[in-house]
mmCIF file of C-alpha atoms and ligand atoms in Angstrom:
data_model
loop_
_atom_site.group_PDB
_atom_site.id
_atom_site.type_symbol
_atom_site.label_atom_id
_atom_site.label_comp_id
_atom_site.label_asym_id
_atom_site.label_seq_id
_atom_site.Cartn_x
_atom_site.Cartn_y
_atom_site.Cartn_z
ATOM 1 C CA UNK W 1 -19.278 30.097 19.856
ATOM 2 C CA UNK W 2 -15.879 28.997 21.044
ATOM 3 C CA UNK W 3 -16.008 25.222 20.399
ATOM 4 C CA UNK W 4 -13.426 24.647 23.112
ATOM 5 C CA UNK W 5 -15.337 26.573 25.772
ATOM 6 C CA UNK W 6 -16.211 23.628 28.047
ATOM 7 C CA UNK W 7 -12.552 22.717 28.361
ATOM 8 C CA UNK W 8 -9.742 24.498 30.143
ATOM 9 C CA UNK W 9 -6.184 23.431 29.315
ATOM 10 C CA UNK W 10 -4.494 26.663 30.393
ATOM 11 C CA UNK W 11 -0.886 26.004 31.414
ATOM 12 C CA UNK W 12 -0.986 22.431 30.125
ATOM 13 C CA UNK W 13 1.398 21.140 27.479
ATOM 14 C CA UNK W 14 0.145 19.248 24.395
ATOM 15 C CA UNK W 15 2.729 17.500 22.168
ATOM 16 C CA UNK W 16 1.456 16.434 18.739
ATOM 17 C CA UNK W 17 3.329 13.930 16.583
ATOM 18 C CA UNK W 18 2.248 14.610 12.985
ATOM 19 C CA UNK W 19 0.737 18.024 13.675
ATOM 20 C CA UNK W 20 1.321 20.034 10.506
ATOM 21 C CA UNK W 21 -2.108 19.539 8.930
ATOM 22 C CA UNK W 22 -5.497 17.857 8.916
ATOM 23 C CA UNK W 23 -7.003 16.107 11.900
ATOM 24 C CA UNK W 24 -3.965 16.365 14.152
ATOM 25 C CA UNK W 25 -3.635 20.093 13.511
ATOM 26 C CA UNK W 26 -7.385 20.459 14.154
ATOM 27 C CA UNK W 27 -6.949 18.760 17.528
ATOM 28 C CA UNK W 28 -4.004 21.044 18.286
ATOM 29 C CA UNK W 29 -6.168 24.047 17.407
ATOM 30 C CA UNK W 30 -8.907 22.875 19.785
ATOM 31 C CA UNK W 31 -6.441 22.534 22.665
ATOM 32 C CA UNK W 32 -4.820 25.870 21.776
ATOM 33 C CA UNK W 33 -8.204 27.609 21.881
ATOM 34 C CA UNK W 34 -8.692 26.026 25.314
ATOM 35 C CA UNK W 35 -5.459 27.575 26.538
ATOM 36 C CA UNK W 36 -2.874 24.809 26.066
ATOM 37 C CA UNK W 37 0.766 25.401 25.168
ATOM 38 C CA UNK W 38 1.322 23.330 22.021
ATOM 39 C CA UNK W 39 4.405 21.602 20.596
ATOM 40 C CA UNK W 40 3.956 20.305 17.043
ATOM 41 C CA UNK W 41 6.299 17.845 15.322
ATOM 42 C CA UNK W 42 6.366 16.534 11.741
ATOM 43 C CA UNK W 43 8.884 15.718 9.002
ATOM 44 C CA UNK W 44 8.833 19.071 7.264
ATOM 45 C CA UNK W 45 10.269 22.018 9.177
ATOM 46 C CA UNK W 46 8.542 24.453 6.795
ATOM 47 C CA UNK W 47 5.100 22.856 7.218
ATOM 48 C CA UNK W 48 5.376 22.494 10.970
ATOM 49 C CA UNK W 49 6.690 26.022 11.483
ATOM 50 C CA UNK W 50 3.784 27.379 9.441
ATOM 51 C CA UNK W 51 1.328 25.301 11.485
ATOM 52 C CA UNK W 52 2.757 26.581 14.774
ATOM 53 C CA UNK W 53 2.491 30.152 13.440
ATOM 54 C CA UNK W 54 -1.219 29.605 12.802
ATOM 55 C CA UNK W 55 -1.673 28.673 16.474
ATOM 56 C CA UNK W 56 0.368 31.664 17.618
ATOM 57 C CA UNK W 57 -1.903 33.850 15.473
ATOM 58 C CA UNK W 58 -4.816 32.537 17.561
ATOM 59 C CA UNK W 59 -3.068 33.789 20.687
ATOM 60 C CA UNK W 60 -1.589 30.445 21.754
ATOM 61 C CA UNK W 61 1.975 29.690 22.739
ATOM 62 C CA UNK W 62 3.206 27.102 20.211
ATOM 63 C CA UNK W 63 6.378 25.763 18.629
ATOM 64 C CA UNK W 64 7.015 23.677 15.517
ATOM 65 C CA UNK W 65 9.750 21.047 15.599
ATOM 66 C CA UNK W 66 11.110 18.880 12.785
ATOM 67 C CA UNK W 67 11.136 15.138 13.457
ATOM 68 C CA UNK W 68 10.331 11.919 11.634
ATOM 69 C CA UNK W 69 8.578 9.430 13.921
ATOM 70 C CA UNK W 70 10.660 6.667 12.298
ATOM 71 C CA UNK W 71 13.863 8.268 13.616
ATOM 72 C CA UNK W 72 14.151 7.814 17.411
ATOM 73 C CA UNK W 73 17.041 10.277 17.735
ATOM 74 C CA UNK W 74 15.069 13.001 15.938
ATOM 75 C CA UNK W 75 11.977 12.297 18.061
ATOM 76 C CA UNK W 76 14.064 12.498 21.250
ATOM 77 C CA UNK W 77 15.530 15.809 20.147
ATOM 78 C CA UNK W 78 12.083 17.254 19.447
ATOM 79 C CA UNK W 79 10.706 16.016 22.770
ATOM 80 C CA UNK W 80 13.658 17.485 24.659
ATOM 81 C CA UNK W 81 13.179 20.851 22.941
ATOM 82 C CA UNK W 82 9.438 20.815 23.659
ATOM 83 C CA UNK W 83 9.928 20.063 27.349
ATOM 84 C CA UNK W 84 12.645 22.661 27.643
ATOM 85 C CA UNK W 85 10.134 25.217 26.325
ATOM 86 C CA UNK W 86 6.886 24.211 28.045
ATOM 87 C CA UNK W 87 7.781 21.728 30.806
ATOM 88 C CA UNK W 88 6.461 18.150 31.251
ATOM 89 C CA UNK W 89 3.969 16.880 28.680
ATOM 90 C CA UNK W 90 0.364 16.650 29.902
ATOM 91 C CA UNK W 91 -1.205 15.367 26.667
ATOM 92 C CA UNK W 92 0.511 13.415 23.889
ATOM 93 C CA UNK W 93 -1.318 13.081 20.566
ATOM 94 C CA UNK W 94 0.192 10.282 18.496
ATOM 95 C CA UNK W 95 -1.206 10.876 14.991
ATOM 96 C CA UNK W 96 1.521 10.694 12.337
ATOM 97 C CA UNK W 97 0.416 8.367 9.542
ATOM 98 C CA UNK W 98 0.714 7.553 5.877
ATOM 99 C CA UNK W 99 -1.732 6.070 3.394
ATOM 100 C CA UNK W 100 -2.308 5.223 -0.263
ATOM 101 C CA UNK W 101 -4.722 2.947 -2.080
ATOM 102 C CA UNK W 102 -3.209 -0.373 -3.215
ATOM 103 C CA UNK W 103 -4.218 -4.010 -3.256
ATOM 104 C CA UNK W 104 -1.983 -6.489 -1.476
ATOM 105 C CA UNK W 105 -0.713 -7.879 -4.801
ATOM 106 C CA UNK W 106 0.237 -4.365 -5.937
ATOM 107 C CA UNK W 107 2.227 -3.569 -2.788
ATOM 108 C CA UNK W 108 5.942 -4.255 -2.442
ATOM 109 C CA UNK W 109 7.182 -5.363 0.965
ATOM 110 C CA UNK W 110 8.624 -1.862 1.311
ATOM 111 C CA UNK W 111 5.262 -0.257 0.513
ATOM 112 C CA UNK W 112 3.567 -2.251 3.296
ATOM 113 C CA UNK W 113 6.498 -1.566 5.623
ATOM 114 C CA UNK W 114 6.436 2.190 4.971
ATOM 115 C CA UNK W 115 2.968 2.524 6.522
ATOM 116 C CA UNK W 116 3.713 0.106 9.353
ATOM 117 C CA UNK W 117 6.894 2.052 10.100
ATOM 118 C CA UNK W 118 5.127 5.429 10.260
ATOM 119 C CA UNK W 119 1.878 4.395 11.962
ATOM 120 C CA UNK W 120 2.894 1.564 14.292
ATOM 121 C CA UNK W 121 6.616 1.797 14.919
ATOM 122 C CA UNK W 122 6.338 5.594 14.873
ATOM 123 C CA UNK W 123 3.624 5.547 17.542
ATOM 124 C CA UNK W 124 5.766 3.216 19.657
ATOM 125 C CA UNK W 125 8.835 5.447 19.244
ATOM 126 C CA UNK W 126 7.011 8.613 20.218
ATOM 127 C CA UNK W 127 5.166 7.201 23.235
ATOM 128 C CA UNK W 128 8.144 5.181 24.469
ATOM 129 C CA UNK W 129 10.492 8.174 24.240
ATOM 130 C CA UNK W 130 7.890 10.593 25.643
ATOM 131 C CA UNK W 131 7.320 8.404 28.720
ATOM 132 C CA UNK W 132 10.201 10.020 30.615
ATOM 133 C CA UNK W 133 8.842 13.488 29.837
ATOM 134 C CA UNK W 134 5.172 12.864 30.713
ATOM 135 C CA UNK W 135 3.624 14.470 33.786
ATOM 136 C CA UNK W 136 3.108 11.595 36.191
ATOM 137 C CA UNK W 137 0.477 11.197 37.511
ATOM 138 C CA UNK W 138 -2.022 12.920 35.259
ATOM 139 C CA UNK W 139 -0.750 12.594 31.693
ATOM 140 C CA UNK W 140 -2.969 11.393 28.874
ATOM 141 C CA UNK W 141 -1.890 9.752 25.609
ATOM 142 C CA UNK W 142 -4.266 9.680 22.645
ATOM 143 C CA UNK W 143 -3.637 7.596 19.545
ATOM 144 C CA UNK W 144 -5.328 8.486 16.264
ATOM 145 C CA UNK W 145 -6.511 5.258 14.676
ATOM 146 C CA UNK W 146 -9.191 4.758 12.005
ATOM 147 C CA UNK W 147 -12.323 2.670 11.592
ATOM 148 C CA UNK W 148 -10.338 0.543 9.108
ATOM 149 C CA UNK W 149 -8.672 -0.902 12.217
ATOM 150 C CA UNK W 150 -11.753 -3.084 12.743
ATOM 151 C CA UNK W 151 -13.285 -3.140 9.253
ATOM 152 C CA UNK W 152 -11.289 -5.309 6.804
ATOM 153 C CA UNK W 153 -11.092 -3.012 3.770
ATOM 154 C CA UNK W 154 -9.694 -3.927 0.327
ATOM 155 C CA UNK W 155 -6.919 -1.541 -0.892
ATOM 156 C CA UNK W 156 -6.162 -0.741 2.779
ATOM 157 C CA UNK W 157 -4.374 -3.858 4.106
ATOM 158 C CA UNK W 158 -1.379 -1.830 5.287
ATOM 159 C CA UNK W 159 -3.541 0.732 7.121
ATOM 160 C CA UNK W 160 -5.966 -1.860 8.553
ATOM 161 C CA UNK W 161 -3.073 -3.913 9.936
ATOM 162 C CA UNK W 162 -1.004 -0.981 11.204
ATOM 163 C CA UNK W 163 -3.868 0.828 12.921
ATOM 164 C CA UNK W 164 -5.283 -2.369 14.481
ATOM 165 C CA UNK W 165 -1.828 -2.855 15.960
ATOM 166 C CA UNK W 166 -1.726 0.767 17.124
ATOM 167 C CA UNK W 167 -4.994 0.195 19.001
ATOM 168 C CA UNK W 168 -3.603 -2.914 20.687
ATOM 169 C CA UNK W 169 -0.372 -1.095 21.541
ATOM 170 C CA UNK W 170 -2.495 1.682 23.044
ATOM 171 C CA UNK W 171 -4.362 -0.809 25.223
ATOM 172 C CA UNK W 172 -1.170 -2.494 26.437
ATOM 173 C CA UNK W 173 0.308 0.913 27.275
ATOM 174 C CA UNK W 174 -2.862 1.630 29.263
ATOM 175 C CA UNK W 175 -2.372 -1.599 31.203
ATOM 176 C CA UNK W 176 1.355 -1.086 31.837
ATOM 177 C CA UNK W 177 1.347 2.643 32.561
ATOM 178 C CA UNK W 178 -1.926 2.958 34.495
ATOM 179 C CA UNK W 179 -0.071 2.620 37.798
ATOM 180 C CA UNK W 180 2.024 5.666 36.837
ATOM 181 C CA UNK W 181 -1.165 7.700 36.487
ATOM 182 C CA UNK W 182 -0.951 7.777 32.687
ATOM 183 C CA UNK W 183 -4.154 7.162 30.733
ATOM 184 C CA UNK W 184 -3.900 5.872 27.154
ATOM 185 C CA UNK W 185 -6.785 5.833 24.670
ATOM 186 C CA UNK W 186 -7.399 5.591 20.947
ATOM 187 C CA UNK W 187 -9.806 7.553 18.758
ATOM 188 C CA UNK W 188 -11.027 6.084 15.455
ATOM 189 C CA UNK W 189 -12.062 8.971 13.208
ATOM 190 C CA UNK W 190 -14.477 8.365 10.368
ATOM 191 C CA UNK W 191 -14.130 10.295 7.095
ATOM 192 C CA UNK W 192 -13.158 13.862 7.974
ATOM 193 C CA UNK W 193 -13.857 16.605 5.428
ATOM 194 C CA UNK W 194 -11.028 18.624 3.861
ATOM 195 C CA UNK W 195 -8.229 16.300 4.928
ATOM 196 C CA UNK W 196 -5.386 14.666 3.030
ATOM 197 C CA UNK W 197 -6.467 11.244 4.250
ATOM 198 C CA UNK W 198 -10.006 11.489 2.892
ATOM 199 C CA UNK W 199 -8.939 13.183 -0.345
ATOM 200 C CA UNK W 200 -6.452 10.371 -1.040
ATOM 201 C CA UNK W 201 -9.123 7.706 -0.587
ATOM 202 C CA UNK W 202 -12.059 9.555 -2.120
ATOM 203 C CA UNK W 203 -10.573 11.959 -4.674
ATOM 204 C CA UNK W 204 -13.795 13.396 -6.158
ATOM 205 C CA UNK W 205 -16.369 15.757 -4.585
ATOM 206 C CA UNK W 206 -19.121 13.428 -5.843
ATOM 207 C CA UNK W 207 -17.480 10.479 -4.104
ATOM 208 C CA UNK W 208 -17.221 12.446 -0.866
ATOM 209 C CA UNK W 209 -20.912 13.435 -1.119
ATOM 210 C CA UNK W 210 -21.802 9.749 -1.564
ATOM 211 C CA UNK W 211 -19.621 8.876 1.426
ATOM 212 C CA UNK W 212 -21.438 11.477 3.528
ATOM 213 C CA UNK W 213 -24.785 9.904 2.591
ATOM 214 C CA UNK W 214 -23.502 6.523 3.757
ATOM 215 C CA UNK W 215 -22.707 7.900 7.203
ATOM 216 C CA UNK W 216 -25.697 7.202 9.481
ATOM 217 C CA UNK W 217 -25.511 10.813 10.732
ATOM 218 C CA UNK W 218 -25.508 11.963 7.057
ATOM 219 C CA UNK W 219 -22.438 14.157 7.084
ATOM 220 C CA UNK W 220 -18.666 13.947 6.919
ATOM 221 C CA UNK W 221 -16.793 14.616 10.126
ATOM 222 C CA UNK W 222 -15.043 17.842 11.031
ATOM 223 C CA UNK W 223 -11.613 18.092 12.599
ATOM 224 C CA UNK W 224 -13.354 19.762 15.547
ATOM 225 C CA UNK W 225 -15.343 16.515 16.106
ATOM 226 C CA UNK W 226 -12.045 14.752 16.777
ATOM 227 C CA UNK W 227 -10.726 17.691 18.828
ATOM 228 C CA UNK W 228 -13.783 17.550 21.104
ATOM 229 C CA UNK W 229 -13.342 13.811 21.713
ATOM 230 C CA UNK W 230 -9.620 14.250 22.388
ATOM 231 C CA UNK W 231 -10.213 17.127 24.814
ATOM 232 C CA UNK W 232 -12.862 15.120 26.643
ATOM 233 C CA UNK W 233 -10.496 12.146 26.988
ATOM 234 C CA UNK W 234 -7.617 14.344 28.191
ATOM 235 C CA UNK W 235 -9.762 16.373 30.596
ATOM 236 C CA UNK W 236 -10.872 15.645 34.155
ATOM 237 C CA UNK W 237 -14.153 14.427 32.650
ATOM 238 C CA UNK W 238 -12.309 11.445 31.175
ATOM 239 C CA UNK W 239 -10.388 10.698 34.338
ATOM 240 C CA UNK W 240 -11.494 7.032 34.671
ATOM 241 C CA UNK W 241 -11.206 6.188 30.966
ATOM 242 C CA UNK W 242 -8.153 4.258 29.818
ATOM 243 C CA UNK W 243 -7.544 1.505 27.277
ATOM 244 C CA UNK W 244 -10.594 2.616 25.284
ATOM 245 C CA UNK W 245 -10.822 2.586 21.489
ATOM 246 C CA UNK W 246 -13.521 5.068 20.573
ATOM 247 C CA UNK W 247 -15.062 5.505 17.107
ATOM 248 C CA UNK W 248 -15.880 9.148 16.264
ATOM 249 C CA UNK W 249 -17.313 8.419 12.845
ATOM 250 C CA UNK W 250 -21.006 9.362 12.724
ATOM 251 C CA UNK W 251 -21.725 5.613 12.806
ATOM 252 C CA UNK W 252 -19.964 4.776 9.514
ATOM 253 C CA UNK W 253 -18.113 1.870 11.090
ATOM 254 C CA UNK W 254 -21.483 0.155 11.589
ATOM 255 C CA UNK W 255 -22.046 -0.079 7.842
ATOM 256 C CA UNK W 256 -19.297 -2.461 6.693
ATOM 257 C CA UNK W 257 -16.271 -1.928 4.463
ATOM 258 C CA UNK W 258 -16.093 0.920 2.009
ATOM 259 C CA UNK W 259 -15.524 0.223 -1.697
ATOM 260 C CA UNK W 260 -12.347 1.911 -2.920
ATOM 261 C CA UNK W 261 -12.155 -0.057 -6.210
ATOM 262 C CA UNK W 262 -12.587 2.859 -8.628
ATOM 263 C CA UNK W 263 -10.116 5.204 -6.930
ATOM 264 C CA UNK W 264 -7.733 2.329 -6.169
ATOM 265 C CA UNK W 265 -7.605 1.157 -9.797
ATOM 266 C CA UNK W 266 -7.219 4.759 -11.016
ATOM 267 C CA UNK W 267 -4.279 5.220 -8.630
ATOM 268 C CA UNK W 268 -2.729 1.973 -9.906
ATOM 269 C CA UNK W 269 -3.071 3.077 -13.550
ATOM 270 C CA UNK W 270 -1.485 6.445 -12.727
ATOM 271 C CA UNK W 271 1.486 4.715 -11.090
ATOM 272 C CA UNK W 272 1.879 2.334 -14.024
ATOM 273 C CA UNK W 273 1.789 5.296 -16.418
ATOM 274 C CA UNK W 274 4.438 7.041 -14.293
ATOM 275 C CA UNK W 275 6.578 3.898 -14.367
ATOM 276 C CA UNK W 276 6.465 3.383 -10.577
ATOM 277 C CA UNK W 277 3.816 0.704 -10.138
ATOM 278 C CA UNK W 278 3.169 -2.949 -10.861
HETATM 279 C C1 HXC R 1 1.722 1.032 -4.175
HETATM 280 C C2 HXC R 1 3.093 2.604 -3.206
HETATM 281 C C3 HXC R 1 2.140 3.617 -3.435
HETATM 282 C C4 HXC R 1 0.926 3.245 -4.082
HETATM 283 C C5 HXC R 1 3.862 4.501 -2.458
HETATM 284 N N1 HXC R 1 4.140 3.199 -2.615
HETATM 285 N N2 HXC R 1 2.638 4.782 -2.960
HETATM 286 N N3 HXC R 1 2.894 1.325 -3.577
HETATM 287 N N4 HXC R 1 0.757 1.954 -4.431
HETATM 288 N N5 HXC R 1 -0.027 4.142 -4.359
HETATM 289 C C6 HXC R 1 5.377 2.498 -2.245
HETATM 290 C C7 HXC R 1 6.606 3.070 -2.940
HETATM 291 O O1 HXC R 1 6.729 2.590 -4.273
HETATM 292 C C8 HXC R 1 7.709 2.515 -2.025
HETATM 293 O O2 HXC R 1 7.940 1.156 -2.262
HETATM 294 C C9 HXC R 1 7.063 2.600 -0.641
HETATM 295 O O3 HXC R 1 5.655 2.677 -0.854
HETATM 296 C C10 HXC R 1 7.511 3.817 0.141
HETATM 297 O O4 HXC R 1 7.258 4.981 -0.661
HETATM 298 P P1 HXC R 1 8.083 6.332 -0.445
HETATM 299 O O5 HXC R 1 7.428 7.378 -1.267
HETATM 300 O O6 HXC R 1 9.536 6.083 -0.631
HETATM 301 O O7 HXC R 1 7.862 6.548 1.150
HETATM 302 P P2 HXC R 1 7.869 7.827 2.039
HETATM 303 O O8 HXC R 1 8.561 8.971 1.353
HETATM 304 O O9 HXC R 1 8.345 7.391 3.355
HETATM 305 O O10 HXC R 1 6.312 8.249 2.103
HETATM 306 C C11 HXC R 1 5.385 7.500 2.849
HETATM 307 C C12 HXC R 1 4.020 7.436 2.133
HETATM 308 C C13 HXC R 1 3.595 8.844 1.648
HETATM 309 C C14 HXC R 1 3.031 6.821 3.091
HETATM 310 C C15 HXC R 1 4.172 6.530 0.897
HETATM 311 O O11 HXC R 1 2.355 8.749 0.962
HETATM 312 C C16 HXC R 1 3.468 9.832 2.784
HETATM 313 O O12 HXC R 1 4.464 10.462 3.164
HETATM 314 N N6 HXC R 1 2.265 10.062 3.368
HETATM 315 C C17 HXC R 1 2.040 11.031 4.491
HETATM 316 C C18 HXC R 1 0.787 11.807 4.293
HETATM 317 C C19 HXC R 1 -0.447 10.912 4.278
HETATM 318 O O13 HXC R 1 -0.421 9.807 3.726
HETATM 319 N N7 HXC R 1 -1.557 11.444 4.852
HETATM 320 C C20 HXC R 1 -2.764 10.687 4.934
HETATM 321 C C21 HXC R 1 -2.843 10.026 6.259
HETATM 322 S S1 HXC R 1 -4.476 9.382 6.333
HETATM 323 P P3 HXC R 1 9.212 0.622 -3.148
HETATM 324 O O14 HXC R 1 9.134 -0.863 -3.094
HETATM 325 O O15 HXC R 1 8.982 1.185 -4.543
HETATM 326 O O16 HXC R 1 10.434 1.191 -2.481
HETATM 327 C C22 HXC R 1 -4.520 7.847 6.867
HETATM 328 C C23 HXC R 1 -5.802 7.214 6.470
HETATM 329 C C24 HXC R 1 -6.733 6.701 7.443
HETATM 330 O O17 HXC R 1 -3.636 7.349 7.429
HETATM 331 C C25 HXC R 1 -8.091 6.531 6.835
HETATM 332 C C26 HXC R 1 -8.647 7.734 6.101
HETATM 333 C C27 HXC R 1 -10.150 7.664 5.813
HETATM 334 P P1 NAP R 2 -2.455 14.525 7.074
HETATM 335 O O1 NAP R 2 -2.922 15.942 7.053
HETATM 336 O O2 NAP R 2 -1.584 14.052 5.953
HETATM 337 O O3 NAP R 2 -1.751 14.252 8.470
HETATM 338 C C1 NAP R 2 -0.643 13.411 8.628
HETATM 339 C C2 NAP R 2 0.367 14.146 9.473
HETATM 340 O O4 NAP R 2 1.430 13.267 9.798
HETATM 341 C C3 NAP R 2 0.975 15.345 8.764
HETATM 342 O O5 NAP R 2 1.109 16.385 9.728
HETATM 343 C C4 NAP R 2 2.350 14.854 8.327
HETATM 344 O O6 NAP R 2 3.219 15.976 8.293
HETATM 345 C C5 NAP R 2 2.675 13.888 9.469
HETATM 346 N N1 NAP R 2 3.596 12.820 9.126
HETATM 347 C C6 NAP R 2 3.501 11.912 8.117
HETATM 348 N N2 NAP R 2 4.535 11.063 8.158
HETATM 349 C C7 NAP R 2 5.291 11.435 9.226
HETATM 350 C C8 NAP R 2 6.483 10.932 9.809
HETATM 351 N N3 NAP R 2 7.123 9.872 9.279
HETATM 352 N N4 NAP R 2 6.980 11.551 10.912
HETATM 353 C C9 NAP R 2 6.359 12.634 11.442
HETATM 354 N N5 NAP R 2 5.212 13.146 10.939
HETATM 355 C C10 NAP R 2 4.703 12.552 9.848
HETATM 356 O O7 NAP R 2 -3.676 13.514 7.113
HETATM 357 P P2 NAP R 2 -5.035 13.384 7.955
HETATM 358 O O8 NAP R 2 -5.999 12.816 7.014
HETATM 359 O O9 NAP R 2 -5.371 14.598 8.702
HETATM 360 O O10 NAP R 2 -4.637 12.213 8.980
HETATM 361 C C11 NAP R 2 -4.284 12.482 10.328
HETATM 362 C C12 NAP R 2 -4.507 11.250 11.180
HETATM 363 O O11 NAP R 2 -5.893 10.896 11.152
HETATM 364 C C13 NAP R 2 -3.745 10.024 10.718
HETATM 365 O O12 NAP R 2 -3.326 9.283 11.849
HETATM 366 C C14 NAP R 2 -4.794 9.249 9.946
HETATM 367 O O13 NAP R 2 -4.503 7.884 9.884
HETATM 368 C C15 NAP R 2 -6.024 9.537 10.769
HETATM 369 N N6 NAP R 2 -7.316 9.369 10.082
HETATM 370 C C16 NAP R 2 -7.682 10.237 9.101
HETATM 371 C C17 NAP R 2 -8.945 10.128 8.555
HETATM 372 C C18 NAP R 2 -9.437 11.126 7.551
HETATM 373 O O14 NAP R 2 -10.603 11.100 7.159
HETATM 374 N N7 NAP R 2 -8.623 12.049 7.115
HETATM 375 C C19 NAP R 2 -9.808 9.119 8.962
HETATM 376 C C20 NAP R 2 -9.381 8.228 9.932
HETATM 377 C C21 NAP R 2 -8.136 8.374 10.504
HETATM 378 P P3 NAP R 2 4.531 16.100 7.358
HETATM 379 O O15 NAP R 2 4.115 15.744 5.977
HETATM 380 O O16 NAP R 2 4.936 17.533 7.560
HETATM 381 O O17 NAP R 2 5.513 15.136 7.954
#
């Protein structure tokens, strides 16, 4: 079955910030299968070019562009190149992010700032600079948040704070840009199998199996679960939805904070051994 079959994005332009791998690439793949032209941007030209090639191999029209979301000039350049190739942006996926496990007392100000800069300031940069290139009316912006944005989680202060702020930024954008015909929403993925984010937090297969059992729906998520939610939000079916923050997590967010103590302490010991940690 073509998982994108209910959706038709032929001739529409998706721009993905942070699209070289994982969830964001999975969303790009869903849109590509539904006919969208896709522009991908991330820090590494090699990774993003390879990702775009995978979409082209599916029959999509796609380009990979280098750009760090922390660098407004680089983001502007990538946006300009994307619009030159595919025209105004119909859907903007703002998903670049960074993460590691560390307690507040083991984080330098720069460690905390690095995640805030990528997740929060980066999302601002991309959306703010994309505004002039969005199709108005009709464009849709989707932020990729996480359930940690509402669940206070030890070893994740930087991510909890940055993503909670991303969700609020998303809602204010919805309020300010609604009159332009731009809808802005946020998706909170739960633990998604075979992704960098989950593997960093839960490094062992046994840990990931235990995590799956904690999910009320008794499985880890798939990148296609997030793609389906994003396509729904960006489609005509989501036409009256803006300012929403939607968990797509199999219900995990209902179960309280996750315990990252073992992996967090192991990560700390590894950094100490490497001479880079407290
Ligand atoms: C404490 C740490 C640390 C750790 C890095 N730092 N790792 N501090 N514990 N484990 C500190 C460094 O010492 C440095 O501070 C500061 O953070 C910046 O580190 P750099 O390596 O110089 O930063 P940079 O090259 O910009 O890399 C950013 C990064 C990196 C976030 C640290 O991991 C990255 O590029 N990540 C992108 C990929 C990624 O994380 N994917 C997962 C996304 S998932 P000092 O003071 O020494 O200078 C996600 C999770 C959601 O977001 C939930 C999932 C379930
Ligand atoms: P991932 O594969 O590491 O995705 C992160 C992406 O962001 C990569 O394409 C990376 O590409 C890019 N990126 C990182 N820093 C960047 C920067 N400064 N500028 C531009 N691009 C940058 O991890 P993932 O787990 O799939 O996470 C994707 C999104 O889902 C993130 O927003 C994350 O917070 C969220 N999330 C993940 C999970 C999960 O279970 N995995 C759960 C909840 C939320 P380059 O390295 O090429 O730059």
